[in-house]
Amino acid sequence: QLQASGGGLVQAGDSMRLSCAVSGRTFSNLALGWFRQAPGKEREFVAAISRSGGGTSYADSAKGRFTISRDNAKNTVYLQMNSLKPEDTAAYYCAAGASLLSNPQQWYYWGQGTLVTVSS
C-alpha cells in the first residue's frame, strides 16, 4: 500500500514537499516514483529513484526544480518541489516498480493521488 500526502494550494514560486509512505510489503527492493495527472490529460512521469537511492530520473519539466529522495528505514519517498508553476497543477501519484522507466504502465503499485494546485 502506498499513501501519498502533502498536497494543497500554493502560489507560483512557492515550494512544497510530497511524501509517500509505503506499507504492507518491503519496498526497499523496488524503485519508487512520482507521476502526475492534470484534468483532461494523461498521467505523466515526474521523477523516479532507484531502490538504493543512488539513481534518479526526472522529466524535463521537473529537472532543476524537483528533487526525489527516499528513506528506506521509514519506507517513505519524497518529492521536493521548488519554484512551482501553475502548469504543475495536477494530482500527484506515487508508484513502485522494477525500474526508472517513465511509462506508467510499467509500474506495479500505485497510491492514491494528492492534489497540488498552484495559483498564478
Backbone as a chain_set.jsonl record, in Angstrom:
{"seq": "QLQASGGGLVQAGDSMRLSCAVSGRTFSNLALGWFRQAPGKEREFVAAISRSGGGTSYADSAKGRFTISRDNAKNTVYLQMNSLKPEDTAAYYCAAGASLLSNPQQWYYWGQGTLVTVSS", "coords": {"N": [[0.84, -1.203, 0.0], [0.515, 2.212, -0.822], [0.692, 5.483, 0.34], [0.05, 8.672, -0.349], [0.793, 12.066, 0.519], [0.645, 15.572, 1.44], [-0.116, 17.421, -0.469], [-1.751, 20.444, -1.688], [-2.805, 23.892, -1.768], [-0.887, 26.333, -3.284], [1.063, 29.282, -4.076], [2.39, 30.488, -7.196], [5.842, 29.998, -7.559], [6.29, 29.179, -4.988], [7.257, 26.548, -2.656], [6.906, 22.999, -2.103], [6.544, 19.913, -0.381], [6.016, 16.614, -1.122], [5.003, 13.514, 0.293], [5.256, 9.967, 0.442], [4.194, 7.223, 1.966], [4.961, 3.837, 2.339], [3.619, 0.618, 2.858], [2.904, -2.681, 4.097], [4.437, -4.37, 2.553], [7.849, -5.069, 1.686], [9.428, -2.439, 0.31], [11.928, -1.683, -0.218], [13.38, -2.975, -2.139], [12.448, -2.107, -4.509], [12.078, 0.26, -7.158], [10.995, 3.629, -6.744], [8.559, 6.063, -7.576], [7.214, 9.178, -8.889], [4.295, 10.364, -10.394], [2.091, 12.434, -12.345], [-1.156, 13.807, -12.962], [-2.999, 15.924, -14.788], [-6.18, 17.602, -15.091], [-8.068, 16.269, -17.73], [-5.863, 15.375, -19.051], [-3.299, 12.918, -19.845], [-1.741, 10.596, -17.568], [1.46, 11.457, -16.417], [4.995, 10.997, -16.254], [7.057, 12.07, -13.565], [9.276, 11.884, -11.715], [11.751, 9.501, -10.618], [13.299, 7.092, -8.434], [15.966, 4.933, -7.695], [16.166, 1.68, -6.059], [18.203, 1.762, -4.158], [18.591, 4.409, -3.904], [20.607, 5.619, -5.2], [20.351, 6.175, -7.869], [18.591, 8.342, -10.042], [15.856, 9.714, -11.928], [14.417, 12.164, -14.021], [11.641, 13.957, -15.356], [11.761, 16.274, -18.064], [10.396, 18.591, -17.404], [10.635, 18.668, -14.705], [13.286, 18.766, -14.012], [15.871, 20.403, -12.292], [14.115, 21.752, -10.674], [12.597, 20.006, -9.102], [13.146, 17.49, -6.623], [13.705, 14.16, -5.962], [13.655, 11.822, -3.322], [14.437, 9.187, -0.993], [13.713, 7.31, 1.973], [14.603, 4.472, 3.145], [14.517, 3.25, 5.61], [12.322, 4.361, 6.753], [10.471, 3.664, 4.954], [9.571, 5.482, 2.992], [9.023, 7.796, 0.364], [9.954, 10.886, -1.072], [9.028, 13.996, -2.628], [10.412, 16.86, -3.357], [9.415, 19.962, -4.291], [10.209, 22.827, -5.914], [10.008, 26.324, -6.826], [7.421, 26.391, -7.974], [4.997, 26.185, -10.603], [2.019, 27.332, -12.275], [1.37, 25.42, -14.195], [2.154, 23.088, -13.016], [0.07, 22.175, -11.619], [-1.858, 19.488, -10.624], [-2.992, 16.114, -9.954], [-0.959, 14.23, -7.939], [0.757, 11.19, -8.0], [2.192, 8.455, -6.268], [4.329, 5.669, -6.968], [5.406, 2.244, -7.246], [7.918, 0.196, -8.6], [9.9, -1.816, -10.893], [11.959, -0.518, -12.169], [13.347, 2.577, -13.488], [11.673, 3.49, -15.418], [9.716, 5.614, -17.547], [7.182, 5.074, -18.404], [3.941, 4.793, -17.342], [2.532, 2.383, -17.341], [4.327, 0.432, -16.779], [4.766, 0.294, -14.133], [4.186, -1.154, -10.954], [2.695, -0.883, -8.525], [0.423, 1.43, -7.065], [-0.303, 4.504, -5.392], [-2.947, 6.492, -3.904], [-3.952, 9.608, -5.339], [-2.578, 12.854, -4.56], [-3.635, 16.122, -4.394], [-2.248, 18.87, -6.008], [-2.286, 22.272, -6.247], [-1.446, 25.1, -7.976], [-1.492, 28.444, -7.837], [-1.595, 31.38, -9.882]], "CA": [[0.0, 0.0, 0.0], [1.231, 3.481, -0.883], [-0.171, 6.563, 0.822], [0.652, 9.973, -0.641], [0.285, 13.197, 1.282], [1.411, 16.801, 1.315], [-0.638, 18.326, -1.474], [-2.503, 21.589, -1.217], [-2.84, 25.083, -2.611], [0.241, 27.246, -3.101], [1.205, 30.284, -5.124], [3.522, 30.304, -8.099], [7.116, 30.329, -6.941], [6.396, 28.53, -3.688], [7.768, 25.178, -2.584], [6.035, 22.025, -1.455], [7.119, 18.574, -0.334], [5.098, 15.488, -1.069], [5.511, 12.297, 0.91], [4.514, 8.758, 0.14], [4.544, 6.153, 2.883], [4.63, 2.526, 1.816], [3.407, -0.363, 3.914], [2.334, -3.948, 3.671], [5.473, -5.193, 1.957], [9.142, -4.397, 1.679], [9.623, -1.717, -0.935], [13.318, -1.268, -0.364], [13.954, -3.597, -3.321], [11.74, -1.585, -5.664], [12.185, 1.674, -7.482], [9.816, 4.425, -6.374], [8.435, 7.185, -8.489], [6.086, 10.103, -8.82], [3.632, 10.72, -11.636], [1.041, 13.418, -12.12], [-2.199, 13.83, -13.968], [-3.818, 17.134, -14.785], [-7.516, 17.357, -15.651], [-8.146, 16.145, -19.173], [-4.58, 14.937, -19.624], [-2.835, 11.599, -19.457], [-0.792, 10.558, -16.459], [2.812, 11.628, -16.923], [6.128, 10.756, -15.365], [7.687, 13.241, -12.956], [10.604, 11.525, -11.215], [11.878, 8.167, -10.054], [14.536, 6.861, -7.703], [16.283, 3.517, -7.616], [15.932, 1.089, -4.745], [19.252, 2.192, -3.24], [18.608, 5.871, -3.855], [21.767, 6.129, -5.919], [19.992, 6.558, -9.223], [17.35, 9.099, -10.17], [15.46, 10.117, -13.27], [13.463, 13.252, -13.961], [11.074, 14.511, -16.571], [12.368, 17.575, -18.378], [9.655, 19.633, -16.699], [10.981, 18.622, -13.281], [14.721, 18.939, -13.821], [16.288, 21.675, -11.743], [13.137, 22.292, -9.719], [12.097, 18.947, -8.227], [14.127, 16.517, -6.141], [13.122, 12.96, -5.374], [14.531, 11.149, -2.357], [13.748, 8.115, -0.279], [14.245, 6.859, 3.249], [14.175, 3.073, 3.211], [14.244, 2.917, 7.006], [10.969, 4.832, 7.037], [9.617, 3.241, 3.835], [8.936, 6.7, 2.506], [9.642, 8.518, -0.732], [9.604, 12.289, -1.037], [9.223, 14.817, -3.812], [10.565, 18.271, -3.025], [9.098, 20.751, -5.472], [10.531, 24.244, -5.746], [9.666, 27.206, -7.954], [6.231, 25.796, -8.584], [4.338, 26.939, -11.65], [0.614, 26.921, -12.444], [1.285, 24.203, -15.012], [2.419, 21.933, -12.159], [-1.186, 21.786, -11.003], [-2.234, 18.123, -11.009], [-2.982, 15.106, -8.907], [0.347, 13.57, -7.938], [0.657, 9.804, -7.576], [3.43, 7.721, -6.084], [4.256, 4.333, -7.534], [6.548, 1.368, -7.01], [8.151, -0.664, -9.747], [11.181, -2.51, -11.001], [12.994, 0.295, -12.805], [13.08, 4.015, -13.521], [11.031, 3.788, -16.684], [8.743, 6.704, -17.474], [5.867, 4.601, -18.831], [3.152, 4.41, -16.157], [2.061, 1.009, -17.441], [5.378, -0.467, -16.339], [4.883, 0.385, -12.688], [3.363, -2.221, -10.415], [1.816, -0.496, -7.428], [0.087, 2.851, -7.095], [-1.024, 5.1, -4.288], [-3.993, 7.42, -4.343], [-3.365, 10.892, -5.681], [-2.693, 14.019, -3.689], [-3.834, 17.225, -5.316], [-1.396, 20.053, -5.906], [-2.832, 23.383, -7.023], [-0.537, 26.244, -7.957], [-2.179, 29.613, -8.354], [-0.69, 32.369, -10.505]], "C": [[0.868, 1.243, 0.0], [0.263, 4.598, -0.531], [0.546, 7.887, 0.611], [0.002, 11.062, 0.189], [1.125, 14.427, 0.988], [0.903, 17.784, 0.284], [-1.405, 19.479, -0.857], [-2.452, 22.716, -2.225], [-1.662, 25.988, -2.27], [0.239, 28.261, -4.233], [2.412, 29.966, -6.003], [4.804, 30.791, -7.421], [7.339, 29.682, -5.59], [6.993, 27.135, -3.812], [6.775, 24.292, -1.851], [6.751, 20.687, -1.447], [6.014, 17.541, -0.213], [5.791, 14.3, -0.421], [4.648, 11.124, 0.482], [5.033, 7.649, 1.051], [4.083, 4.822, 2.313], [4.536, 1.535, 2.966], [2.872, -1.652, 3.32], [3.328, -4.886, 3.008], [6.77, -4.408, 1.974], [9.366, -3.752, 0.322], [11.069, -1.307, -1.153], [13.973, -1.894, -1.584], [13.246, -3.158, -4.605], [12.105, -0.127, -5.908], [10.886, 2.368, -7.071], [9.749, 5.649, -7.263], [7.224, 8.04, -8.219], [5.591, 10.376, -10.237], [2.593, 11.786, -11.315], [0.047, 13.377, -13.268], [-3.042, 15.075, -13.786], [-5.173, 16.818, -15.403], [-7.489, 17.314, -17.169], [-6.87, 15.684, -19.845], [-4.227, 13.541, -19.141], [-1.862, 11.708, -18.276], [0.621, 10.625, -17.03], [3.845, 11.434, -15.832], [6.689, 12.063, -14.838], [9.12, 12.901, -12.539], [10.581, 10.111, -10.668], [13.231, 8.022, -9.385], [14.727, 5.356, -7.556], [16.128, 2.993, -6.193], [16.975, 1.509, -3.726], [19.241, 3.695, -3.018], [19.741, 6.477, -4.654], [21.482, 6.576, -7.334], [18.666, 7.282, -9.257], [17.103, 9.43, -11.639], [14.369, 11.163, -13.144], [12.893, 13.546, -15.341], [11.724, 15.871, -16.821], [11.688, 18.699, -17.602], [10.033, 19.726, -15.227], [12.462, 18.914, -13.011], [15.048, 20.343, -13.333], [15.329, 22.274, -10.74], [12.685, 21.264, -8.689], [13.242, 18.025, -7.826], [13.397, 15.354, -5.496], [14.146, 12.335, -4.437], [13.724, 10.061, -1.665], [14.476, 7.799, 1.014], [13.75, 5.438, 3.447], [13.875, 2.635, 4.635], [12.824, 3.308, 7.393], [9.975, 4.395, 5.958], [8.852, 4.427, 3.257], [9.735, 7.286, 1.352], [9.096, 9.945, -0.728], [9.773, 12.927, -2.418], [9.236, 16.268, -3.351], [10.37, 19.065, -4.306], [9.329, 22.216, -5.169], [10.121, 25.023, -6.985], [8.446, 26.681, -8.707], [5.571, 26.757, -9.559], [2.878, 26.496, -11.76], [0.478, 25.636, -13.256], [1.678, 22.946, -14.244], [1.154, 21.446, -11.464], [-1.647, 20.432, -11.532], [-2.438, 17.296, -9.748], [-1.666, 14.344, -9.026], [0.198, 12.188, -7.309], [2.044, 9.229, -7.339], [3.231, 6.285, -6.571], [5.52, 3.561, -7.194], [6.686, 0.424, -8.194], [9.555, -1.208, -9.769], [12.303, -1.652, -11.56], [12.562, 1.741, -12.825], [12.369, 4.429, -14.809], [9.929, 4.826, -16.525], [7.341, 6.283, -17.881], [5.055, 4.147, -17.618], [2.723, 2.939, -16.17], [3.099, -0.003, -16.972], [5.658, -0.364, -14.844], [3.824, -0.491, -12.045], [2.295, -1.737, -9.429], [1.63, 1.014, -7.42], [-0.594, 3.27, -5.803], [-2.157, 5.966, -4.822], [-3.333, 8.766, -4.615], [-3.499, 11.911, -4.566], [-2.678, 15.238, -4.602], [-2.923, 18.402, -4.996], [-1.992, 21.119, -6.824], [-1.914, 24.584, -6.858], [-1.258, 27.415, -8.603], [-1.173, 30.625, -8.89], [-0.766, 33.706, -9.801]], "O": [[1.848, 1.319, 0.74], [-0.853, 4.649, -1.047], [1.521, 8.194, 1.297], [-1.181, 10.991, 0.521], [2.184, 14.338, 0.367], [1.443, 18.885, 0.172], [-1.676, 19.49, 0.343], [-2.101, 22.517, -3.388], [-1.466, 26.362, -1.114], [-0.488, 28.12, -5.217], [3.333, 29.261, -5.589], [4.835, 31.852, -6.798], [8.467, 29.643, -5.099], [7.204, 26.618, -4.909], [5.928, 24.762, -1.091], [7.478, 20.358, -2.384], [5.184, 17.6, 0.694], [6.998, 14.107, -0.565], [3.461, 11.277, 0.196], [6.171, 7.2, 0.917], [2.946, 4.694, 1.858], [5.295, 1.617, 3.932], [2.441, -1.688, 2.167], [3.074, -6.087, 2.916], [6.772, -3.208, 2.249], [9.479, -4.441, -0.693], [11.398, -0.663, -2.15], [15.012, -1.412, -2.034], [13.427, -3.768, -5.659], [12.402, 0.619, -4.974], [9.818, 1.756, -7.056], [10.777, 6.202, -7.653], [6.337, 7.687, -7.441], [6.382, 10.59, -11.156], [2.259, 12.01, -10.151], [0.367, 12.97, -14.385], [-3.709, 15.255, -12.767], [-5.294, 15.858, -16.165], [-6.953, 18.214, -17.816], [-6.802, 15.608, -21.072], [-4.782, 13.046, -18.16], [-1.256, 12.751, -18.03], [0.941, 9.94, -18.001], [3.593, 11.678, -14.652], [6.787, 13.048, -15.57], [10.067, 13.561, -12.968], [9.529, 9.588, -10.301], [14.185, 8.726, -9.716], [13.775, 4.611, -7.324], [15.977, 3.765, -5.246], [16.666, 1.604, -2.539], [19.818, 4.191, -2.05], [19.839, 7.698, -4.779], [22.289, 7.283, -7.937], [17.718, 6.885, -8.579], [18.015, 9.425, -12.465], [13.501, 11.07, -12.275], [13.574, 13.403, -16.357], [12.18, 16.531, -15.888], [12.346, 19.655, -17.19], [9.781, 20.741, -14.577], [12.831, 19.27, -11.892], [14.572, 21.336, -13.882], [15.687, 23.21, -10.025], [12.42, 21.608, -7.537], [14.182, 17.81, -8.591], [12.576, 15.54, -4.598], [15.344, 12.321, -4.719], [12.496, 10.025, -1.742], [15.686, 7.992, 1.134], [12.612, 5.222, 3.865], [13.059, 1.737, 4.845], [12.202, 2.675, 8.246], [8.788, 4.713, 6.032], [7.638, 4.368, 3.063], [10.966, 7.275, 1.362], [7.926, 10.176, -0.421], [10.55, 12.46, -3.251], [8.199, 16.83, -2.999], [11.082, 18.859, -5.289], [8.709, 22.778, -4.266], [9.915, 24.451, -8.055], [8.462, 26.552, -9.931], [5.584, 27.973, -9.369], [2.548, 25.377, -11.366], [-0.439, 24.85, -13.021], [1.547, 21.841, -14.772], [1.17, 20.413, -10.794], [-1.806, 20.25, -12.739], [-2.108, 17.715, -8.639], [-1.312, 13.871, -10.106], [-0.398, 12.03, -6.244], [2.966, 9.481, -8.115], [2.116, 5.763, -6.583], [6.563, 4.143, -6.895], [5.695, -0.082, -8.721], [10.307, -1.083, -8.803], [13.474, -2.012, -11.443], [11.533, 2.098, -12.25], [12.455, 5.582, -15.232], [9.286, 4.9, -15.478], [6.398, 7.058, -17.72], [5.452, 3.202, -16.936], [2.57, 2.328, -15.112], [2.777, -1.177, -16.789], [6.665, -0.875, -14.355], [2.695, -0.567, -12.53], [1.136, -2.143, -9.506], [2.55, 1.773, -7.725], [-1.352, 2.51, -5.2], [-2.306, 6.147, -6.03], [-2.226, 9.008, -4.135], [-4.409, 11.842, -3.74], [-1.817, 15.367, -5.472], [-2.847, 18.861, -3.856], [-2.176, 20.895, -8.02], [-1.642, 25.027, -5.742], [-1.593, 27.371, -9.787], [-0.043, 30.711, -8.41], [-0.076, 34.649, -10.19]]}, "num_chains": 1, "name": "protein.A"}
